[in-house]
Short mmCIF file of N, CA, C and O in Angstrom, two decimals:
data_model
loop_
_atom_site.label_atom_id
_atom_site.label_comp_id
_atom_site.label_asym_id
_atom_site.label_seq_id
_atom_site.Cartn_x
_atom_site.Cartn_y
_atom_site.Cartn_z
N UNK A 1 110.45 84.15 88.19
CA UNK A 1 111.15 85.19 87.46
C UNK A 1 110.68 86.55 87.96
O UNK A 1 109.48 86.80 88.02
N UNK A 2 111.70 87.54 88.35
CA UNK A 2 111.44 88.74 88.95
C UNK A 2 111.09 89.82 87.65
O UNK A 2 111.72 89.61 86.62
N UNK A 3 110.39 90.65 87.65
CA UNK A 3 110.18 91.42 86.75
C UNK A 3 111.16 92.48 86.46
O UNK A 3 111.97 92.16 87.34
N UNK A 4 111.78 93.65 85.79
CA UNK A 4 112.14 94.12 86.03
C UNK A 4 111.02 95.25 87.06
O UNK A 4 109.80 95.16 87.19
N UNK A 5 111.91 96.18 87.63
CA UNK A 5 111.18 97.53 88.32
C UNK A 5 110.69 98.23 87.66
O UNK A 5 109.51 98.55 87.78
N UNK A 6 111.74 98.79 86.49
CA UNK A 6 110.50 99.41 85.54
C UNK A 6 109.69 99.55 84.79
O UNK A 6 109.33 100.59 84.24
N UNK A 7 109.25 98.32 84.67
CA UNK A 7 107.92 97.73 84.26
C UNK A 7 107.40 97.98 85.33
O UNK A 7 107.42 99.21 85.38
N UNK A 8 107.08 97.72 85.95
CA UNK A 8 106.60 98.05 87.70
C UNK A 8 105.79 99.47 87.52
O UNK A 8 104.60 99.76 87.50
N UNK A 9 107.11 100.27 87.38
CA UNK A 9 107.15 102.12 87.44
C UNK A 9 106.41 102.25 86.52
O UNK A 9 105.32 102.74 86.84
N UNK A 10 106.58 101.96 85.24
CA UNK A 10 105.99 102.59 84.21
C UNK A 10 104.18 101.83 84.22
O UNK A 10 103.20 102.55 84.02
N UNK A 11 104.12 100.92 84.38
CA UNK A 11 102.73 100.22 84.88
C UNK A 11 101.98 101.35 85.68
O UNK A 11 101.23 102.16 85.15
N UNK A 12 102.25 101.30 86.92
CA UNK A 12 102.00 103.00 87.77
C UNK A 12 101.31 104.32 86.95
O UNK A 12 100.24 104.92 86.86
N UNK A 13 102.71 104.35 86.41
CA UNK A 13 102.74 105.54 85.26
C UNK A 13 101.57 105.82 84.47
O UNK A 13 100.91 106.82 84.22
N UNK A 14 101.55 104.68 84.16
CA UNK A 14 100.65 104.91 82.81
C UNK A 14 99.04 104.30 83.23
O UNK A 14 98.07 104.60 82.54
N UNK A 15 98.96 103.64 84.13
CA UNK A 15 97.55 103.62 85.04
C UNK A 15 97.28 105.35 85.31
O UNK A 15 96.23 105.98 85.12
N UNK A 16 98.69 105.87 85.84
CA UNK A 16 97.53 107.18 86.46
C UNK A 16 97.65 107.77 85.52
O UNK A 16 96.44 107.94 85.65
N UNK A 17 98.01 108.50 84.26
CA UNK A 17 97.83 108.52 83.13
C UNK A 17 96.24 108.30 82.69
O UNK A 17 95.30 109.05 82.41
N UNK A 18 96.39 107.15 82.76
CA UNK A 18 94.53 106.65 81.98
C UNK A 18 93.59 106.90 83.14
O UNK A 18 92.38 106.80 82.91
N UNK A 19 94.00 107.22 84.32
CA UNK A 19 92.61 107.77 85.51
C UNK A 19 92.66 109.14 85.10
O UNK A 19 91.56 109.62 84.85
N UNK A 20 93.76 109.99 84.94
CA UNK A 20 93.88 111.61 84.44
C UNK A 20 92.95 111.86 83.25
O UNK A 20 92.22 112.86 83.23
N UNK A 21 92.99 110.34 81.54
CA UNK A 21 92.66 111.01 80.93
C UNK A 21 90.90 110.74 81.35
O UNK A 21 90.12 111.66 81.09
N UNK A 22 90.50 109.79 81.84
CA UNK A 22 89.12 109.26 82.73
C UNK A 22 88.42 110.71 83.03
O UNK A 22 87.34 111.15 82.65
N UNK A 23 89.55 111.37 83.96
CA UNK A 23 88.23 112.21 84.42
C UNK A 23 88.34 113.69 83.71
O UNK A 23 87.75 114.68 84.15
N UNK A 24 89.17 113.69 82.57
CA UNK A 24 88.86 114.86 81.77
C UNK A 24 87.75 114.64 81.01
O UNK A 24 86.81 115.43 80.91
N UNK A 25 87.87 113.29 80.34
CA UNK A 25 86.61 112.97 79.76
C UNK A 25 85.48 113.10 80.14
O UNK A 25 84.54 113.54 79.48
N UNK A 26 85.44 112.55 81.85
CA UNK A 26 84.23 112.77 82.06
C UNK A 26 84.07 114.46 82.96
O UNK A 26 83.22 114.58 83.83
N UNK A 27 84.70 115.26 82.72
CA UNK A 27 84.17 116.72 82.59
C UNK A 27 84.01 117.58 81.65
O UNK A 27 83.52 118.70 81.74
N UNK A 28 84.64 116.79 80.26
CA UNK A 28 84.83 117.42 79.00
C UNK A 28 83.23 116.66 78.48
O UNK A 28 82.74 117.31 77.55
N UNK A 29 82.33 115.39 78.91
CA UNK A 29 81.09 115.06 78.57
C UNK A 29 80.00 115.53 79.28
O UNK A 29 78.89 115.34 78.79
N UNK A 30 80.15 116.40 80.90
CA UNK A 30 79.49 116.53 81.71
C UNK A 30 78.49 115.49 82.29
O UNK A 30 77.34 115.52 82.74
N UNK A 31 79.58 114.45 82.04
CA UNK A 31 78.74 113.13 83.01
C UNK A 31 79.10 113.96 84.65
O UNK A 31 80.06 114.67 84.95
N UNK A 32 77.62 113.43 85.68
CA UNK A 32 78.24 113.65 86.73
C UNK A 32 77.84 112.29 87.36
O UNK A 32 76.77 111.77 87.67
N UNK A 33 79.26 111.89 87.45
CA UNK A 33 79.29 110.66 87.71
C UNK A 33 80.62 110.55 88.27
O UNK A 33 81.45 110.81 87.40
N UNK A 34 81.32 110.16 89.77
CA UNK A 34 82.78 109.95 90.43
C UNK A 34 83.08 108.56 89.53
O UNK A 34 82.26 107.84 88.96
N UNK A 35 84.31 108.46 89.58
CA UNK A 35 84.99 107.56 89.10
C UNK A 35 85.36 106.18 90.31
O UNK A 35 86.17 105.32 89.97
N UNK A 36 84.76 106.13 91.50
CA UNK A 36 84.22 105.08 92.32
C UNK A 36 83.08 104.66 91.72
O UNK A 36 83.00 103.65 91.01
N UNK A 37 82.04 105.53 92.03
CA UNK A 37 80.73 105.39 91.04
C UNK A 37 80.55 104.26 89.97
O UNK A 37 79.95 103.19 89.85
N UNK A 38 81.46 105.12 89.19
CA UNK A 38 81.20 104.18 87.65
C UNK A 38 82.48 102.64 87.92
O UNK A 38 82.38 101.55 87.35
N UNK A 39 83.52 103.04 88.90
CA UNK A 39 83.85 101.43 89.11
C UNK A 39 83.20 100.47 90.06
O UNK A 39 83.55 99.30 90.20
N UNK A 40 81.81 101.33 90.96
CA UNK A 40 81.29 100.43 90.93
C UNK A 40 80.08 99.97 90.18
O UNK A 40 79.76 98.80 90.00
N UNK A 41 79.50 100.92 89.79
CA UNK A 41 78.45 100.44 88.32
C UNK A 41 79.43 99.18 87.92
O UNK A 41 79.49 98.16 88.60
N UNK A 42 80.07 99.35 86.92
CA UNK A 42 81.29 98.12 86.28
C UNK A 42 80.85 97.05 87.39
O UNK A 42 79.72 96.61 87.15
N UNK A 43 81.47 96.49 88.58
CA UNK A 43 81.38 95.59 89.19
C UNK A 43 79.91 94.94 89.12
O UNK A 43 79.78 93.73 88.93
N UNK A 44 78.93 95.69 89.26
CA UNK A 44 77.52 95.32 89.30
C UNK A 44 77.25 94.72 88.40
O UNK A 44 76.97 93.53 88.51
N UNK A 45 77.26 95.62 86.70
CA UNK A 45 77.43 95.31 85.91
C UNK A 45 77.91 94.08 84.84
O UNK A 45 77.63 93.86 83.67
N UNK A 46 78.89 93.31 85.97
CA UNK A 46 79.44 92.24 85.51
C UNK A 46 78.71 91.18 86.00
O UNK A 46 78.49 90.24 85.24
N UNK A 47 78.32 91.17 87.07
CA UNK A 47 77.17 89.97 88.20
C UNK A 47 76.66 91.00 89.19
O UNK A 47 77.20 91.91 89.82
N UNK A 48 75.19 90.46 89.08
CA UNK A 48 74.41 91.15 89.97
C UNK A 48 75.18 90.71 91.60
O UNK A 48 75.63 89.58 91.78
N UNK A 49 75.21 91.56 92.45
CA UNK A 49 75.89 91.11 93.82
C UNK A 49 75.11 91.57 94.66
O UNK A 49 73.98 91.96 94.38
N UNK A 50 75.76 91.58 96.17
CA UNK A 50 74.55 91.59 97.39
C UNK A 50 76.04 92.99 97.99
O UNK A 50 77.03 93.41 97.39
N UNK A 51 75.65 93.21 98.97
CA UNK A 51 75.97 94.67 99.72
C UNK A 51 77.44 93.99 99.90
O UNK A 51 78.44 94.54 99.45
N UNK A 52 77.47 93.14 100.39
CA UNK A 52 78.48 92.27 101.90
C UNK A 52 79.85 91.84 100.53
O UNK A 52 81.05 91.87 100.77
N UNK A 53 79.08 91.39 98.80
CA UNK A 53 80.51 90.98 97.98
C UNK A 53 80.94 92.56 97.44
O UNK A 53 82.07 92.96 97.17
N UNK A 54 79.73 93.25 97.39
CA UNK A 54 80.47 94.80 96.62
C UNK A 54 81.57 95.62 97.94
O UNK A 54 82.63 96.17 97.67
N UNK A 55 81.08 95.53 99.08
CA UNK A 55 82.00 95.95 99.90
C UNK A 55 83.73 95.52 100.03
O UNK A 55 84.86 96.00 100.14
N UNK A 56 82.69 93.79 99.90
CA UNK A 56 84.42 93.24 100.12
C UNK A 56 85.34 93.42 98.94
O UNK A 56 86.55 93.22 99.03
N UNK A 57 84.70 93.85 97.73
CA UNK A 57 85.42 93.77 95.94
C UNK A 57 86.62 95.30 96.15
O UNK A 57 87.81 95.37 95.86
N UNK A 58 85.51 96.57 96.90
CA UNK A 58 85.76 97.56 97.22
C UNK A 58 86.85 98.22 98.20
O UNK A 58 87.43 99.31 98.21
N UNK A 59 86.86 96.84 99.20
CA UNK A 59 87.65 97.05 100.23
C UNK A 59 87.35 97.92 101.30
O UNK A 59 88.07 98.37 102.19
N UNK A 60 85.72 98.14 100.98
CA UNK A 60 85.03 99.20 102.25
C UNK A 60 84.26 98.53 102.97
O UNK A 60 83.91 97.43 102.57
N UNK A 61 83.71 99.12 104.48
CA UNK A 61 82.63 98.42 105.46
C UNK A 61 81.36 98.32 104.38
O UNK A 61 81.15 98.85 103.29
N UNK A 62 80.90 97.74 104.91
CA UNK A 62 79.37 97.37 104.86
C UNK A 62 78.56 99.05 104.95
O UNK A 62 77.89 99.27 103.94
N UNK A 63 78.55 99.83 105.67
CA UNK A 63 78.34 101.08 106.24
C UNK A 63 78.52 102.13 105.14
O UNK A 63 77.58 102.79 104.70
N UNK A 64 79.76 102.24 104.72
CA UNK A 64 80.51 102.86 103.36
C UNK A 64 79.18 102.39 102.26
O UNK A 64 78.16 103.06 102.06
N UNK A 65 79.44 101.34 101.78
CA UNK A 65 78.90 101.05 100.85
C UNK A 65 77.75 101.15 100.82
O UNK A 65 77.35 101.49 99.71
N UNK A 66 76.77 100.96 101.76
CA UNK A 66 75.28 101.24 102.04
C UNK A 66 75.41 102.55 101.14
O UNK A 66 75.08 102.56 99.95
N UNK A 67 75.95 103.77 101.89
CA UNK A 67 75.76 104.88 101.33
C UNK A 67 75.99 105.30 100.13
O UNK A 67 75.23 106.00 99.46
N UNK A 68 77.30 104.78 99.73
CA UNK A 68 77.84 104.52 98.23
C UNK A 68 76.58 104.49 97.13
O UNK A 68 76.23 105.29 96.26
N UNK A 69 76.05 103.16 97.59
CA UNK A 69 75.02 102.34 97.00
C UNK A 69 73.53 103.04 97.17
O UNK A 69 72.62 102.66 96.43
N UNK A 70 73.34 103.88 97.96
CA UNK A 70 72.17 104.74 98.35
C UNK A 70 72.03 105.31 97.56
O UNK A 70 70.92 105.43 97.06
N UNK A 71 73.36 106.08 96.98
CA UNK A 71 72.93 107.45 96.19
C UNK A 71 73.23 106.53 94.44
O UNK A 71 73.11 107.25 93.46
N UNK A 72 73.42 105.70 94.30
CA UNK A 72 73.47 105.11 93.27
C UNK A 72 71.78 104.34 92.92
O UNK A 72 71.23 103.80 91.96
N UNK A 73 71.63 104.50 93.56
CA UNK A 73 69.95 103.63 94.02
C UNK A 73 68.88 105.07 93.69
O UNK A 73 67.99 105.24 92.86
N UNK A 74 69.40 105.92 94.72
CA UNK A 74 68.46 107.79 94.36
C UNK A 74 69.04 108.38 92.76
O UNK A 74 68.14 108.97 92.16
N UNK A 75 70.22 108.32 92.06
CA UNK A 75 70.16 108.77 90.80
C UNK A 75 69.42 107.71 89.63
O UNK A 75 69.23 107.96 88.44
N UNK A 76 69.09 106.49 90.36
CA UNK A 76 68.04 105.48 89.00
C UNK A 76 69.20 104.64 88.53
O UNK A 76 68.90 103.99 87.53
N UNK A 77 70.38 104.47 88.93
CA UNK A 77 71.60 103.50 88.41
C UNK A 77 71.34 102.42 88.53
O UNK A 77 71.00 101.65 87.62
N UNK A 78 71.50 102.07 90.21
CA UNK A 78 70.81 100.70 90.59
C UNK A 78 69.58 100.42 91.58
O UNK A 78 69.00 101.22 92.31
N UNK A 79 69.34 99.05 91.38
CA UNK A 79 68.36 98.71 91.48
C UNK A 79 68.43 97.69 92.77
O UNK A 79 69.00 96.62 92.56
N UNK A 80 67.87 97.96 94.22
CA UNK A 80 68.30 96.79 95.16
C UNK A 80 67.07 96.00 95.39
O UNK A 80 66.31 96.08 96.36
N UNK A 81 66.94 94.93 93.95
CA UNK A 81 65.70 93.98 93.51
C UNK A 81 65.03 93.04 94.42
O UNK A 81 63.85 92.69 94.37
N UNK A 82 66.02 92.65 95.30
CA UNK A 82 65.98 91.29 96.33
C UNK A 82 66.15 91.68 97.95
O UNK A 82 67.13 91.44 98.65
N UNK A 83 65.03 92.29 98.30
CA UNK A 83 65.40 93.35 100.00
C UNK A 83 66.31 92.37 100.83
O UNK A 83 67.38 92.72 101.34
N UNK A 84 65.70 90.90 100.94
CA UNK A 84 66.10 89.61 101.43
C UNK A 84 67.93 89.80 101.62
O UNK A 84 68.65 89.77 102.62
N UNK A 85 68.22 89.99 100.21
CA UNK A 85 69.64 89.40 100.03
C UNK A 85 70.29 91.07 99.44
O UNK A 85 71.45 91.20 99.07
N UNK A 86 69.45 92.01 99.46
CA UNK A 86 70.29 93.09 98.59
C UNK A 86 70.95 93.39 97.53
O UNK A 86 71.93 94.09 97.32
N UNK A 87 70.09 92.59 96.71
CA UNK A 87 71.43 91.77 95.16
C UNK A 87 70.85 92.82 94.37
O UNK A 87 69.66 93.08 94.22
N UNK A 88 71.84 93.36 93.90
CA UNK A 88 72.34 94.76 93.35
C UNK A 88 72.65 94.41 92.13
O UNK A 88 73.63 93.74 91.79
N UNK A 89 71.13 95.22 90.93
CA UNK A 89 71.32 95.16 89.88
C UNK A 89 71.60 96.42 88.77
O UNK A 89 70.98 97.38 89.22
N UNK A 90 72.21 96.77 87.61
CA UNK A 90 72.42 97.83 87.17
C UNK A 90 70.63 98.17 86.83
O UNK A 90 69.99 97.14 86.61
N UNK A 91 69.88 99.37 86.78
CA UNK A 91 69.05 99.81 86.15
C UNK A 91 69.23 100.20 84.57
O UNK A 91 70.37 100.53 84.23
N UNK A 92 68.12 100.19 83.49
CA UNK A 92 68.72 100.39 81.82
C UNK A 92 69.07 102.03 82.07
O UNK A 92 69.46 102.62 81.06
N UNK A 93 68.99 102.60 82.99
CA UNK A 93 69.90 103.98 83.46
C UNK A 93 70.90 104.07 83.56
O UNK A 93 71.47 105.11 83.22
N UNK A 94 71.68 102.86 84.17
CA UNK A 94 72.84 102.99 85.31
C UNK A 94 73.55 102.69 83.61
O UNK A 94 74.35 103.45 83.06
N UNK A 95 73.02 101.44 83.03
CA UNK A 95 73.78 100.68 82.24
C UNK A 95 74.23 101.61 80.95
O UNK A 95 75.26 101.45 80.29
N UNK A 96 73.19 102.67 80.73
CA UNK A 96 73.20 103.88 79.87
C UNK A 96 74.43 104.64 80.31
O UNK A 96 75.08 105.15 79.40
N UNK A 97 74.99 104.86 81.91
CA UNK A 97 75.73 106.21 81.99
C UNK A 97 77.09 104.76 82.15
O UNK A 97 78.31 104.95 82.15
N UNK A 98 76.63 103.89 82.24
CA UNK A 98 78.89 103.23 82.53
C UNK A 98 78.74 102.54 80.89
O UNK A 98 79.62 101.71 80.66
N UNK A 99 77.84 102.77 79.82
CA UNK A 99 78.10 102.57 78.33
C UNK A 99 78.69 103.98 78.05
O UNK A 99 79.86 104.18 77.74
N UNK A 100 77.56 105.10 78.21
CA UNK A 100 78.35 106.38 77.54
C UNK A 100 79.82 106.82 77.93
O UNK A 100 80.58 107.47 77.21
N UNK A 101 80.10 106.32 79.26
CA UNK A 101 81.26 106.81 79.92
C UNK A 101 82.45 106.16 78.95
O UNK A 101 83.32 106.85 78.42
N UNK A 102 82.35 104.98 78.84
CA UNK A 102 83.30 103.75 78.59
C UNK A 102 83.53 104.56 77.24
O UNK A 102 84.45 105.34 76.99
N UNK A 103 82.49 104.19 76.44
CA UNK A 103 82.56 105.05 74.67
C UNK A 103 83.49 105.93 74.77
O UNK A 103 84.60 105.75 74.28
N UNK A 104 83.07 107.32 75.60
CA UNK A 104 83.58 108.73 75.73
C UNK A 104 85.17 108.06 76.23
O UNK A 104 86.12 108.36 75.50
N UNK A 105 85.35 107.46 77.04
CA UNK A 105 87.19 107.03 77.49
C UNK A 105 87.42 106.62 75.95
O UNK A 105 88.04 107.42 75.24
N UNK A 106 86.96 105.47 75.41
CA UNK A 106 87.97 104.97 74.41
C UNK A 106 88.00 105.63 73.62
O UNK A 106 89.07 105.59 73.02
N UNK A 107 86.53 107.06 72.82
CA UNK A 107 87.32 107.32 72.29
C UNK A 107 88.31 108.53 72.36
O UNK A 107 88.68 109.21 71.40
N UNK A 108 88.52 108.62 73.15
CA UNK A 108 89.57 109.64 73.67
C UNK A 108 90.83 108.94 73.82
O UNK A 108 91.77 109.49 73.25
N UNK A 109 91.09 107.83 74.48
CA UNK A 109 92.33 106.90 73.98
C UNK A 109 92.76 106.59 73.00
O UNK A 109 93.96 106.43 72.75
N UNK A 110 91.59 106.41 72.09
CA UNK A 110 91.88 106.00 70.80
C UNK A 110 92.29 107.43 69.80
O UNK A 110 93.07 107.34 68.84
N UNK A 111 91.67 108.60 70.19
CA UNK A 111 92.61 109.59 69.63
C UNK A 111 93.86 109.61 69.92
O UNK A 111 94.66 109.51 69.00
N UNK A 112 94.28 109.73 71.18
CA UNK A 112 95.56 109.46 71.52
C UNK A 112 96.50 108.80 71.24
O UNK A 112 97.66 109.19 71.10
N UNK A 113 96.03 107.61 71.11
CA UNK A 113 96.99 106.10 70.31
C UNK A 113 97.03 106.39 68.74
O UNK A 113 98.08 105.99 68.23
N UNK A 114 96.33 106.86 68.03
CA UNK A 114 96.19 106.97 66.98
C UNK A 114 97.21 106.92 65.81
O UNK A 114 97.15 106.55 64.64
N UNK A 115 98.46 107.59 66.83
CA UNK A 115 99.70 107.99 66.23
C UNK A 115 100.54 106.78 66.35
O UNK A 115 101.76 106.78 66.14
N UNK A 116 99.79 105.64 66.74
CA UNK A 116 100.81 104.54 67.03
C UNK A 116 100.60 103.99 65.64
O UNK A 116 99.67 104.44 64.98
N UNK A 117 101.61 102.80 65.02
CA UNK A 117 101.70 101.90 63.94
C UNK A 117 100.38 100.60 64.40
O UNK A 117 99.99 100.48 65.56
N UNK A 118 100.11 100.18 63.83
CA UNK A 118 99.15 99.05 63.69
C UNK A 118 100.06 98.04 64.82
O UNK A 118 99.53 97.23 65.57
N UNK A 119 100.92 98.20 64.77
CA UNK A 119 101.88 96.92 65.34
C UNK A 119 102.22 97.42 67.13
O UNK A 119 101.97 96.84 68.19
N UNK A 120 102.84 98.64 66.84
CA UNK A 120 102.81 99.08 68.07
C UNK A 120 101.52 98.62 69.16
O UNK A 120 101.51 97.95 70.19
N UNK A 121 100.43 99.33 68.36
CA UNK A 121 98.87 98.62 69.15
C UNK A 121 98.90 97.08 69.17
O UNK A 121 98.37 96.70 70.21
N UNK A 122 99.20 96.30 68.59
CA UNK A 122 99.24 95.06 68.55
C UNK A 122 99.96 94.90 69.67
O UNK A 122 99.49 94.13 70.52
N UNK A 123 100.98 95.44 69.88
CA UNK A 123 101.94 95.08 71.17
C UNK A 123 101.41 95.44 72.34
O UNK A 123 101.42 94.73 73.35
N UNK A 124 100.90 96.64 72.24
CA UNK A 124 100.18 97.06 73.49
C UNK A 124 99.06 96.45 73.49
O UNK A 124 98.32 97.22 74.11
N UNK A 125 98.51 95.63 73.21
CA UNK A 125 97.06 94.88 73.48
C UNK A 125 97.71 93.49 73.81
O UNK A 125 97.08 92.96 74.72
N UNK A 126 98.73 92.73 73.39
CA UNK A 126 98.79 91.95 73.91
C UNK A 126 99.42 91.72 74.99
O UNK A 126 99.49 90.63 75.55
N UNK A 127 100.00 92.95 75.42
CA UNK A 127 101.03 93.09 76.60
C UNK A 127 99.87 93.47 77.78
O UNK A 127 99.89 92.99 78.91
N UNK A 128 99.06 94.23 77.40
CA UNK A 128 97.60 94.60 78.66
C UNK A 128 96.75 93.14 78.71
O UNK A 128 96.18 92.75 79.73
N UNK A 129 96.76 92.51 77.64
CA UNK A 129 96.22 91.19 77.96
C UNK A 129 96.46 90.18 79.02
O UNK A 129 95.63 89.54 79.67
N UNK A 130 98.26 90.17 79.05
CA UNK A 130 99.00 89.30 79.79
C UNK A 130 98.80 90.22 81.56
O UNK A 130 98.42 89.52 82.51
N UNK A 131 99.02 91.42 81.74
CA UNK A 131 98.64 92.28 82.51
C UNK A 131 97.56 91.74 83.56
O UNK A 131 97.65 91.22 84.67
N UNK A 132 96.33 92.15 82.60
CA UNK A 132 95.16 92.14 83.06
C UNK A 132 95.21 90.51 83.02
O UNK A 132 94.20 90.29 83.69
N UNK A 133 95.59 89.57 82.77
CA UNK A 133 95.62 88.25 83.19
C UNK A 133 96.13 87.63 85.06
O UNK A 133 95.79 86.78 85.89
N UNK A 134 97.01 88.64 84.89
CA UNK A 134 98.09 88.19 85.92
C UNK A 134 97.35 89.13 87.61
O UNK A 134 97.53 88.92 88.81
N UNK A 135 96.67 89.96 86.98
CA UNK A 135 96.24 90.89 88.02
C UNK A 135 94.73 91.01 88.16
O UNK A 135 94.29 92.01 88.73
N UNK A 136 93.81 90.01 87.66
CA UNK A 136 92.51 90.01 87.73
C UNK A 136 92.37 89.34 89.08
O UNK A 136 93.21 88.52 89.45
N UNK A 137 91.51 89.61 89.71
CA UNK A 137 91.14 89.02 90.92
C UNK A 137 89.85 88.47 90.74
O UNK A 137 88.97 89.05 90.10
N UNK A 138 89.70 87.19 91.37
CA UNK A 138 88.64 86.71 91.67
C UNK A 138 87.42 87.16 92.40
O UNK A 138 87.71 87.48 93.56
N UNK A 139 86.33 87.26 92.15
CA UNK A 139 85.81 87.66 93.47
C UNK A 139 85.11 86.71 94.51
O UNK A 139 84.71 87.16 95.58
#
């Protein structure tokens, strides 16, 4: 079954939408923190990984990410525990700035939505459910 397109469009839409309201938040909290950064904190965050799976999650060289991961390593975020294998863990730092960040987004979404009916949100949570089902990637 083909989707329609504008579901498609408006999917788009409303992703860059929620990266717009992302990084007001995070200049309206004075996190200094890029929004690569904190998606890759998140990845770490979920399973500790080695250089070679965060690159490939990222879609960058090995090279990229070293550096990426350098200055994430020099602000106290992460932690590269295992020299052997490079397995890349969040620090209770790192895990502190992609908690405050996350908080500061929702609740700024959640002001936003606010104006919706109980049901409306119901719809939109189960419709991002099916979403984020269909478009999660393995790693």
């Amino acid at each position: 079954m083909r989707h329609p397109a504008h579901a498609t469009s408006e999917l788009i839409d409303v992703v860059n939408l929620v990266t717009q309201a992302f990084w007001v938040e995070l200049r309206r909290s004075g996190q200094t923190i890029e929004m690569s950064q904190w998606a890759t904190l998140r990845r770490i965050d979920r399973t500790p990984c080695t250089m070679s799976e965060l690159a490939r999650f990222k879609g960058v060289g090995l090279p990229t990410i070293s550096k990426s991961v350098d200055m994430l390593v020099r602000r106290g975020w992460v932690d590269k525990s295992d020299r052997r294998l490079t397995l890349l863990r969040l620090t209770p730092a790192g895990r502190r700035v992609l908690t405050n960040c996350r908080r500061g987004l929702e609740e700024f979404l959640d002001e936003r939505l606010a104006s919706l009916t109980a049901s409306e949100r119901k719809a939109i949570d189960r419709s991002l459910q099916q979403v984020r089902r269909v478009l999660t990637i393995e790693d």
